[in-house]
mmCIF file of C-alpha atoms in Angstrom:
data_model
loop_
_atom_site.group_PDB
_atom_site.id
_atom_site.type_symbol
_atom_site.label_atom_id
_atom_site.label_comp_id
_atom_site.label_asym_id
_atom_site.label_seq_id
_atom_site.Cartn_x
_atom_site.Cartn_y
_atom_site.Cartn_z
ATOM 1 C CA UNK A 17 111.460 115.229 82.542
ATOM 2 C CA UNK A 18 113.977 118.537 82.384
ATOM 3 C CA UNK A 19 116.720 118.690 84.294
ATOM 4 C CA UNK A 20 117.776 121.824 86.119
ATOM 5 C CA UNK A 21 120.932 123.507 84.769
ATOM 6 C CA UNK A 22 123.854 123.427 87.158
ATOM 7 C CA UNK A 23 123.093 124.797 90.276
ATOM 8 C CA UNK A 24 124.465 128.380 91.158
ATOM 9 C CA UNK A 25 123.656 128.724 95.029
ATOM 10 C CA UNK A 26 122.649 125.760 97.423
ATOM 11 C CA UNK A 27 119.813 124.025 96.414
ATOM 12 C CA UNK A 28 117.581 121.479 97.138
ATOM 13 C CA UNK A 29 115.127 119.972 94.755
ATOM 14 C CA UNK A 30 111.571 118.590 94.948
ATOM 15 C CA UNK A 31 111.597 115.468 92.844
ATOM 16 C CA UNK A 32 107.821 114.795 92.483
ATOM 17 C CA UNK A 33 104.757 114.618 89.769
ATOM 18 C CA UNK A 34 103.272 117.892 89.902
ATOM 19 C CA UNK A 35 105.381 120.673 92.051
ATOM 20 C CA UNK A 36 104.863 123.688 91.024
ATOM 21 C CA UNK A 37 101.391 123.277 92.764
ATOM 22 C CA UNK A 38 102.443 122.418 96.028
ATOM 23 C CA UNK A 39 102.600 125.026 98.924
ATOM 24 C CA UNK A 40 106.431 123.770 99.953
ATOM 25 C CA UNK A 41 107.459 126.569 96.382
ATOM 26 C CA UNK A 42 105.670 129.261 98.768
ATOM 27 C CA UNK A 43 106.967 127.733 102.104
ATOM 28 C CA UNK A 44 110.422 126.837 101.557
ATOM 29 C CA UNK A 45 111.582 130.192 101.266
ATOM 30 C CA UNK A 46 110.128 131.921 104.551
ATOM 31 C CA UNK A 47 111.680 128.539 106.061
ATOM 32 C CA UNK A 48 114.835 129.047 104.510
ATOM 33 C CA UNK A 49 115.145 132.754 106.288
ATOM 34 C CA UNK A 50 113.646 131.470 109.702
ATOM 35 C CA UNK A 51 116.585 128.630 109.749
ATOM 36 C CA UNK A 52 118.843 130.964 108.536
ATOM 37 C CA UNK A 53 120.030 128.974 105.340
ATOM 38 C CA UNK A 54 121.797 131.610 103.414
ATOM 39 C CA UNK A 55 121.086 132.073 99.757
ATOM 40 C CA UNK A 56 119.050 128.265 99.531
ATOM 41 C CA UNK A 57 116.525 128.017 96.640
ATOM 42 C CA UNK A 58 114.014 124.981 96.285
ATOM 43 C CA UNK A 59 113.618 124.050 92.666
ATOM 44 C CA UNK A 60 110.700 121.023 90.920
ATOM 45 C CA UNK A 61 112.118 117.995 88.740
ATOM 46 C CA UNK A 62 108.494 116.845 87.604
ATOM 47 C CA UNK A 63 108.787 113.098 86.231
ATOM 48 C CA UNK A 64 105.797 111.320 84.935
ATOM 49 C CA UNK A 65 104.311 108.396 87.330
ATOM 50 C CA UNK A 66 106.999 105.114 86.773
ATOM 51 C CA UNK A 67 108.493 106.445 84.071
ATOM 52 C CA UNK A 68 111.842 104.740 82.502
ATOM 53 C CA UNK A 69 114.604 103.611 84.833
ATOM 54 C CA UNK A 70 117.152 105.809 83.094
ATOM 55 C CA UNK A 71 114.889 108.920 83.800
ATOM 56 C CA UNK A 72 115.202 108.182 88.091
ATOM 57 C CA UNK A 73 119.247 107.617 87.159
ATOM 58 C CA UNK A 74 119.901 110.688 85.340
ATOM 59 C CA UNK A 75 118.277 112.862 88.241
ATOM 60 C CA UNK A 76 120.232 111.220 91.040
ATOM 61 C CA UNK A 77 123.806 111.476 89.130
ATOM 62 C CA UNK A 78 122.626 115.316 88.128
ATOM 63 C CA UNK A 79 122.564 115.903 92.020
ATOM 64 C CA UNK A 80 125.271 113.360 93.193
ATOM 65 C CA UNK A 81 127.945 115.544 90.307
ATOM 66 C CA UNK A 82 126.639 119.223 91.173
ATOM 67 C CA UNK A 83 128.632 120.595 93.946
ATOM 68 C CA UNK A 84 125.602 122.939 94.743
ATOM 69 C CA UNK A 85 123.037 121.232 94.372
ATOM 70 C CA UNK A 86 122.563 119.350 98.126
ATOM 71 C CA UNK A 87 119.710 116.990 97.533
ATOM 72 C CA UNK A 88 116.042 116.785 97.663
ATOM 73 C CA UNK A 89 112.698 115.030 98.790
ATOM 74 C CA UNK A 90 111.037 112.709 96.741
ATOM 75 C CA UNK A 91 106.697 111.943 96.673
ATOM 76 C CA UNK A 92 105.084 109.242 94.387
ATOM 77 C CA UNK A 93 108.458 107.797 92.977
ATOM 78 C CA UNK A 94 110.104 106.547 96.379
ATOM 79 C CA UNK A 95 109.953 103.501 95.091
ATOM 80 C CA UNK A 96 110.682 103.576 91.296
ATOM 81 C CA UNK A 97 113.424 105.283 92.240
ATOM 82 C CA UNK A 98 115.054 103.226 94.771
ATOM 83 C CA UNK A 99 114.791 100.481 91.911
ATOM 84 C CA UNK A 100 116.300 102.268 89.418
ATOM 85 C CA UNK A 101 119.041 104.099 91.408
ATOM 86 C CA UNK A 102 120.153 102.363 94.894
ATOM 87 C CA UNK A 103 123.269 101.197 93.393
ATOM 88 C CA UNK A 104 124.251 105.061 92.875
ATOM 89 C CA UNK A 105 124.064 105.816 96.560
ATOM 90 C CA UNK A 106 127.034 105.553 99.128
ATOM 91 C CA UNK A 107 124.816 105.040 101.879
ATOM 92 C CA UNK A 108 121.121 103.858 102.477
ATOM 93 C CA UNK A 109 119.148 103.928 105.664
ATOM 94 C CA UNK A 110 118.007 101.180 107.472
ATOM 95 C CA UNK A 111 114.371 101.793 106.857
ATOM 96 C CA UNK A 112 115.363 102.750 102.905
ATOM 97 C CA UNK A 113 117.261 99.428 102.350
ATOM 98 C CA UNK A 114 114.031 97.344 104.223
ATOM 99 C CA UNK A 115 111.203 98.793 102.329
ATOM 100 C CA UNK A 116 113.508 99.398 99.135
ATOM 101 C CA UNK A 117 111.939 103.143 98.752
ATOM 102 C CA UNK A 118 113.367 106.673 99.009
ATOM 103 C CA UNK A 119 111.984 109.791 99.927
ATOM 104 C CA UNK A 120 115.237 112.256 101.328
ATOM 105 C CA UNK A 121 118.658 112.531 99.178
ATOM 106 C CA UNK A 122 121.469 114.270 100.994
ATOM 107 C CA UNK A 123 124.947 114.975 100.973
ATOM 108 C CA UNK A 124 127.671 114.244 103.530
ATOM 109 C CA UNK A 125 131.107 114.181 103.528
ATOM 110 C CA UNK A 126 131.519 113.554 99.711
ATOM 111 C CA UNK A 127 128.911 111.004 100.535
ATOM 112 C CA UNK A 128 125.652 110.400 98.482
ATOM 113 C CA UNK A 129 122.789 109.679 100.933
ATOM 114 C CA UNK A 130 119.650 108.339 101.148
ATOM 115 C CA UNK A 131 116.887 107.720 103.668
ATOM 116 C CA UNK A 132 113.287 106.647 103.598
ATOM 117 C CA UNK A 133 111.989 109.006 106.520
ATOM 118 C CA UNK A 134 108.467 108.337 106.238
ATOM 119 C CA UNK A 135 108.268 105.967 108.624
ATOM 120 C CA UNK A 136 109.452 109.064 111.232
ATOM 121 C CA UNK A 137 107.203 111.606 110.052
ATOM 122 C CA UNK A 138 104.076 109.409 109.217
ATOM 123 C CA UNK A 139 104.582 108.499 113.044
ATOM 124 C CA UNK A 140 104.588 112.252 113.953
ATOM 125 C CA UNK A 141 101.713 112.788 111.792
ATOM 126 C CA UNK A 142 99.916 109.949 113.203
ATOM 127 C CA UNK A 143 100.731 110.992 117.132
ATOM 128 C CA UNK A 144 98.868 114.254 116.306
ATOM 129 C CA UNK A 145 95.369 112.805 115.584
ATOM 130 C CA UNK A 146 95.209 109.208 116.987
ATOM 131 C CA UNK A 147 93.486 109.322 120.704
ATOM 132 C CA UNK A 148 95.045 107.722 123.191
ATOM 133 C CA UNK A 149 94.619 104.450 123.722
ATOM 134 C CA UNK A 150 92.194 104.524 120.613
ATOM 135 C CA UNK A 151 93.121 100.820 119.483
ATOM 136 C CA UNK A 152 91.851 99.688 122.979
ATOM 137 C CA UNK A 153 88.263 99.951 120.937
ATOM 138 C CA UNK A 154 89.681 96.970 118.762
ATOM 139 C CA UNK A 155 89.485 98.936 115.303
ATOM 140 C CA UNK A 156 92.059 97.912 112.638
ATOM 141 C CA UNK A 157 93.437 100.059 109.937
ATOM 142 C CA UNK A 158 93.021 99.496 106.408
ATOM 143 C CA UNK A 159 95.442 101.804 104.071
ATOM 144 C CA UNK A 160 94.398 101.997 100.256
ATOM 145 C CA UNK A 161 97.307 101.464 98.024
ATOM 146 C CA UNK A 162 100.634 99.614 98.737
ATOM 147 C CA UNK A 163 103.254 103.039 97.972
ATOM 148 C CA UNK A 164 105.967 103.639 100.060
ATOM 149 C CA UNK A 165 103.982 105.941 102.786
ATOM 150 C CA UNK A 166 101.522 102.765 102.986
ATOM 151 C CA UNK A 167 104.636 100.206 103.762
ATOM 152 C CA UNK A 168 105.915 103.498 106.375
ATOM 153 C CA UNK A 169 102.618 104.027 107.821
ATOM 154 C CA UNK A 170 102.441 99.861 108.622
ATOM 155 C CA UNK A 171 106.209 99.687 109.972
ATOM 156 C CA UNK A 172 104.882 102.923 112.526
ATOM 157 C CA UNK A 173 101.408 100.989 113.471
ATOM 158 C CA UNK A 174 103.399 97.699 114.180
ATOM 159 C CA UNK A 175 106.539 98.950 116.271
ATOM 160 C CA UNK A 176 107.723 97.497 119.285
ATOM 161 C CA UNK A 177 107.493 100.680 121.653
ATOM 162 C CA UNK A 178 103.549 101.110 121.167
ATOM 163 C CA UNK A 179 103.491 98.289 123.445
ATOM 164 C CA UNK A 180 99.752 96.476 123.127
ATOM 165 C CA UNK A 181 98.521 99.928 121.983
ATOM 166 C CA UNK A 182 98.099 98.332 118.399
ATOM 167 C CA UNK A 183 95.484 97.769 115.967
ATOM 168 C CA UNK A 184 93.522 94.329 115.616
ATOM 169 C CA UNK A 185 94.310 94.140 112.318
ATOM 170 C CA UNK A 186 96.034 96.099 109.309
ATOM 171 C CA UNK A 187 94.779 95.497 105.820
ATOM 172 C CA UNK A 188 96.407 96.890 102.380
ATOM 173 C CA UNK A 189 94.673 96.978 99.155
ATOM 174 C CA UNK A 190 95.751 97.625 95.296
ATOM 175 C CA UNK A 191 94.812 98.367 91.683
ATOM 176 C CA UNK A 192 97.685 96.181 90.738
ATOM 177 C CA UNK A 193 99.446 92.649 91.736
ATOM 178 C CA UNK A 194 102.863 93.286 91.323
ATOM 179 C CA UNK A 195 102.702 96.141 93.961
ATOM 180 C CA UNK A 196 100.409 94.534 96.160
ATOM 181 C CA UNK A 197 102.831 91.324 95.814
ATOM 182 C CA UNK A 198 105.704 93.473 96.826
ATOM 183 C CA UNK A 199 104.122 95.116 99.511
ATOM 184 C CA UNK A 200 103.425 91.801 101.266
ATOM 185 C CA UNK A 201 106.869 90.211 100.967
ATOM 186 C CA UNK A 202 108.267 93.479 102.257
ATOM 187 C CA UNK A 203 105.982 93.632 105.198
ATOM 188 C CA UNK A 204 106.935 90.184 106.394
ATOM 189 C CA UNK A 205 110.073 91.584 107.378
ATOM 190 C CA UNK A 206 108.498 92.718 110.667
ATOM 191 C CA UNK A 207 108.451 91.429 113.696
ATOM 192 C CA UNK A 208 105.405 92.317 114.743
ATOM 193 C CA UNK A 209 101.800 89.698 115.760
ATOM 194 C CA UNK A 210 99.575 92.128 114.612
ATOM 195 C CA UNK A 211 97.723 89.707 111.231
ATOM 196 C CA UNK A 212 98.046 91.644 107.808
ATOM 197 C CA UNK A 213 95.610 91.133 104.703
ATOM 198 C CA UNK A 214 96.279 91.953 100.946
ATOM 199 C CA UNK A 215 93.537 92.729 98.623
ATOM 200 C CA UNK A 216 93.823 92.959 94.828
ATOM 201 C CA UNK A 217 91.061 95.599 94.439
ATOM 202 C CA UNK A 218 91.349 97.407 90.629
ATOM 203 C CA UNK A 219 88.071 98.415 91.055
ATOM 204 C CA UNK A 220 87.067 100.685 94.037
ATOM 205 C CA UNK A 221 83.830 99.209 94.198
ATOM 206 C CA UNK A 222 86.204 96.447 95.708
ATOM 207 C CA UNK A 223 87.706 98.370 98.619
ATOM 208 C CA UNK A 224 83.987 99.759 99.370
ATOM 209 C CA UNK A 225 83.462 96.221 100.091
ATOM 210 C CA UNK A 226 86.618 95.292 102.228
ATOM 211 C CA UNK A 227 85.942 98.845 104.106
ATOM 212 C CA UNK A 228 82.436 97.967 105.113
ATOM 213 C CA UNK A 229 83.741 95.367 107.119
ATOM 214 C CA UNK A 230 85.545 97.130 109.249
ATOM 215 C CA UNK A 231 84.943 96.919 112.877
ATOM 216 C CA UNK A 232 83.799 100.418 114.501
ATOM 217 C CA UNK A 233 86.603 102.624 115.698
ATOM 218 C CA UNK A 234 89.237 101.780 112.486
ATOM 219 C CA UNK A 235 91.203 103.959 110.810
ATOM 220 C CA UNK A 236 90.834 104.471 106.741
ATOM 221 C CA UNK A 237 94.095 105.836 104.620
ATOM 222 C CA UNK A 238 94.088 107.048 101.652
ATOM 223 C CA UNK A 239 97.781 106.340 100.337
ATOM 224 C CA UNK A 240 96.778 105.927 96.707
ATOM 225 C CA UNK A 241 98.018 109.705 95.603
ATOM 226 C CA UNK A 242 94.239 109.779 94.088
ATOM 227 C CA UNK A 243 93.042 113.111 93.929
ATOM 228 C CA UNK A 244 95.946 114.799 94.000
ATOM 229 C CA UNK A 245 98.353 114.399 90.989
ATOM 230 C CA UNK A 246 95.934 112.190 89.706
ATOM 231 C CA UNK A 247 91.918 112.592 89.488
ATOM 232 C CA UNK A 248 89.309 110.983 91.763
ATOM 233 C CA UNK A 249 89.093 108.604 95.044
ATOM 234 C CA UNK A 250 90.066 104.967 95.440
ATOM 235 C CA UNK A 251 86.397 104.634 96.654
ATOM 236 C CA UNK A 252 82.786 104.949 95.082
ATOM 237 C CA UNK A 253 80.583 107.937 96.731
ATOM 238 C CA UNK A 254 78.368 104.878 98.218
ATOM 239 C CA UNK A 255 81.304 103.221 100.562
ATOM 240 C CA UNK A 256 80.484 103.504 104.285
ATOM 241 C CA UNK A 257 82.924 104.515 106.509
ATOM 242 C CA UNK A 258 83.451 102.509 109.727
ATOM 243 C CA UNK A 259 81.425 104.238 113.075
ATOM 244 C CA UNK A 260 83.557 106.108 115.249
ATOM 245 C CA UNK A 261 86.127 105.630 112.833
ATOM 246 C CA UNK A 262 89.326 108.275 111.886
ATOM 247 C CA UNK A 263 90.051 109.118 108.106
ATOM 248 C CA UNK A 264 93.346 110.262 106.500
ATOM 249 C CA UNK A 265 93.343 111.600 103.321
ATOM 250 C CA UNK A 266 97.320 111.397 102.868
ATOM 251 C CA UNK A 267 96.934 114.519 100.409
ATOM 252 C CA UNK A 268 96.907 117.996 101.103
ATOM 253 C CA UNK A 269 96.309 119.289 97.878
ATOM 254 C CA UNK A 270 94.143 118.441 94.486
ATOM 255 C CA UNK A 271 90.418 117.718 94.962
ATOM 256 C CA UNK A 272 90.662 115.424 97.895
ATOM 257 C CA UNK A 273 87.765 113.301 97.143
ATOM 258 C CA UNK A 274 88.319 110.830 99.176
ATOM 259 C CA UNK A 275 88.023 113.517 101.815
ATOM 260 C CA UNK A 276 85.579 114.749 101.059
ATOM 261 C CA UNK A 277 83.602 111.813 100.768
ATOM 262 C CA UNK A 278 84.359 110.951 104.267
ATOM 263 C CA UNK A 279 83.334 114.424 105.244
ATOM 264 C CA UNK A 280 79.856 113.895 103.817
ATOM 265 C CA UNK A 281 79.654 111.072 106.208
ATOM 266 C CA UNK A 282 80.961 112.719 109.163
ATOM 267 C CA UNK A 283 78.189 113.236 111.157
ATOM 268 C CA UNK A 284 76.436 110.016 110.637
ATOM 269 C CA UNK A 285 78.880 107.717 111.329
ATOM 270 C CA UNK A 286 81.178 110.290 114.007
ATOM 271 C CA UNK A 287 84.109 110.001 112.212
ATOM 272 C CA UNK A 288 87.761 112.315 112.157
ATOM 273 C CA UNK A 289 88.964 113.216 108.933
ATOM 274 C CA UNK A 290 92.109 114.094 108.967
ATOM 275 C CA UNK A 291 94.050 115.549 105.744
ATOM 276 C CA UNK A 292 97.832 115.712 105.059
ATOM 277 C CA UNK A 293 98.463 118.547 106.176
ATOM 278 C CA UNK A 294 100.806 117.651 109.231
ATOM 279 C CA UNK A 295 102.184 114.650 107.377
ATOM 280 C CA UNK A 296 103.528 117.763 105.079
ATOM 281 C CA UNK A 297 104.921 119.959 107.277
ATOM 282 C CA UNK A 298 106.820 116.690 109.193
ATOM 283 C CA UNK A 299 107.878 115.274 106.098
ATOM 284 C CA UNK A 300 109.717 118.285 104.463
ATOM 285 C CA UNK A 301 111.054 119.509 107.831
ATOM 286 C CA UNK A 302 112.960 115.929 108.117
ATOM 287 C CA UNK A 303 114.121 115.630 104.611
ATOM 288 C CA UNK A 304 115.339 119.499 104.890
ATOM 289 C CA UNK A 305 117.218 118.439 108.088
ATOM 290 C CA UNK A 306 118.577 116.040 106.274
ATOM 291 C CA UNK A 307 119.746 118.166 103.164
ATOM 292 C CA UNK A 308 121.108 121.217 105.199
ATOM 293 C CA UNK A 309 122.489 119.635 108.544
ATOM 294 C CA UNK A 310 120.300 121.793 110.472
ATOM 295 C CA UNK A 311 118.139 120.699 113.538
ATOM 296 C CA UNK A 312 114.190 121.399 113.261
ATOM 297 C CA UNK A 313 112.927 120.151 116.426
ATOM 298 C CA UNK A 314 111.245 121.351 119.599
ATOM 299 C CA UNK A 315 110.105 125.486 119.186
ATOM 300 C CA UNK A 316 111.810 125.371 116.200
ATOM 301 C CA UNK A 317 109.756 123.139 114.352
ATOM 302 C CA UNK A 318 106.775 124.872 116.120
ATOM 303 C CA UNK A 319 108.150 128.203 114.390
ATOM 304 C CA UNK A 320 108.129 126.366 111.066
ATOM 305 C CA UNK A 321 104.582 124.827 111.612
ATOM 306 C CA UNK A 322 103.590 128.628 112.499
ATOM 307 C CA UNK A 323 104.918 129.947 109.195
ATOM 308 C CA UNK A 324 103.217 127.263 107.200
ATOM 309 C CA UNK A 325 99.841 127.833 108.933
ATOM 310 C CA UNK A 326 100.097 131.422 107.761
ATOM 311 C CA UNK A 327 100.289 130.400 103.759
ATOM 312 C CA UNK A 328 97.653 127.487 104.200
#
């Protein structure tokens, strides 16, 4: 990991694994001119996946001590970071200091911020492809991998508001125990009846196996990060997906297999694939709300969504 030299005009940074691939490098500048957020720059702090403690601190005092630089959104290491670096905020959200991840840093009033806003723009995300009344069918959901989008995605699914418009059933699965262990202690927090199941799986021969027995109209997520910063698909090309089911492919970028091994299926079994494209544009509008105390809702969030389309 480098760190950026002291910042010179506002910035905000993209704390991630790989960013100088993604589109935001592109995006955030046209952005920055259509909200009107004079002389802003984005820059990339790439840090290898859970690398040392002292690597998350040294980033978050960097931006907490630079009067310029105003904060930034954070993919893969939400929760790495939160370990290593909680104690260095002056404020945590609610849905930060439940699922103990972090994915927006801010600044406010001399304060050091943070908030886990997944849980608000998975939900947008989510409210763009889900049919109404789609869990009437009795499908449940099964997200591969236990990260902090999969503990946002399962707060969104359960909440009180969606009434009995809920799945029959959400089930998590991961390569390793300590995540998967973590996962479950921190989604007994909600109060919610809908039943949850955790699944060891290191091998995705494994979670072909729990995905099979899915009922018809369940959703599949792919929250593992494979095939984007790192190669291949948490499933073998001979898992079936569920009939009438919907498939997200969290990722937007890389090789997407897991997309594109749903798409191979997609006429046989009548299935949506979704990618994460939306879940992009929702999560980096919020965080950037966040960073520059500006409001993207309504036609001006359309406007942004209208610029991104354009560099797709």
């Amino acid at each position: 990991m480098k760190l950026p030299s002291k910042a010179t005009q506002p910035t905000m940074y993209f704390i991630g694994v790989t960013t100088t691939k993604s589109s935001i490098m592109k995006l955030f500048p046209l952005w920055a001119e259509a909200l009107g957020l004079k002389d802003a720059v984005i820059k990339g702090i790439d840090i290898d996946i859970h690398a040392k403690p002292e690597v998350y601190r040294e980033v978050v005092e960097f931006i907490k001590n630079d009067e310029l630089s105003l904060g930034a959104l954070v993919t893969t290491h939400k929760i790495d970071l939160y370990d290593a670096a909680s104690d260095l905020f002056d404020y945590l959200d609610p849905h930060a200091q439940m699922f103990k991840e972090l994915s927006s840093i801010s600044k406010k009033e001399g304060r050091l911020e943070g908030y886990a806003k997944d849980p608000i723009s998975s939900g947008l995300a989510m409210e763009a492809f889900i049919p109404d009344h789609y869990w009437n069918n009795g499908g449940e959901v099964l997200i591969l991998g236990c990260g902090g989008s999969a503990l946002a995605i399962s707060s969104y699914l359960t909440e009180k508001e969606h009434g009995s418009h809920l799945p029959s059933k959400i089930i998590l699965t991961n390569r390793s125990k300590p995540r998967l262990d973590s996962a479950r202690e921190l989604l007994s927090q909600l109060d919610t009846n809908v039943p949850f199941d955790y699944h060891l799986c290191p091998d995705p021969a494994q979670n072909d196996e729990i995905m099979e027995a899915l009922k018809p109209y369940s959703l599949v997520i792919n929250a593992t990060g494979l095939g984007k910063d790192r190669p291949g698909s948490p499933l073998t090309d001979g898992g079936k997906y569920p009939p009438n089911g919907l498939v997200w492919e969290l990722n937007y970028r890389g090789e997407l297999d897991f997309m594109h091994q749903a798409l191979r299926q997609k006429e046989q079994f009548n299935l949506h694939v979704e990618d994460g494209w939306i879940y992009f544009i929702h999560g980096w509008t919020q965080v950037i709300a966040e960073v520059f105390h500006v409001d993207i809702q309504g036609e001006v969030l359309e406007k942004c969504a209208k610029i991104a389309e354009s560099i797709k």
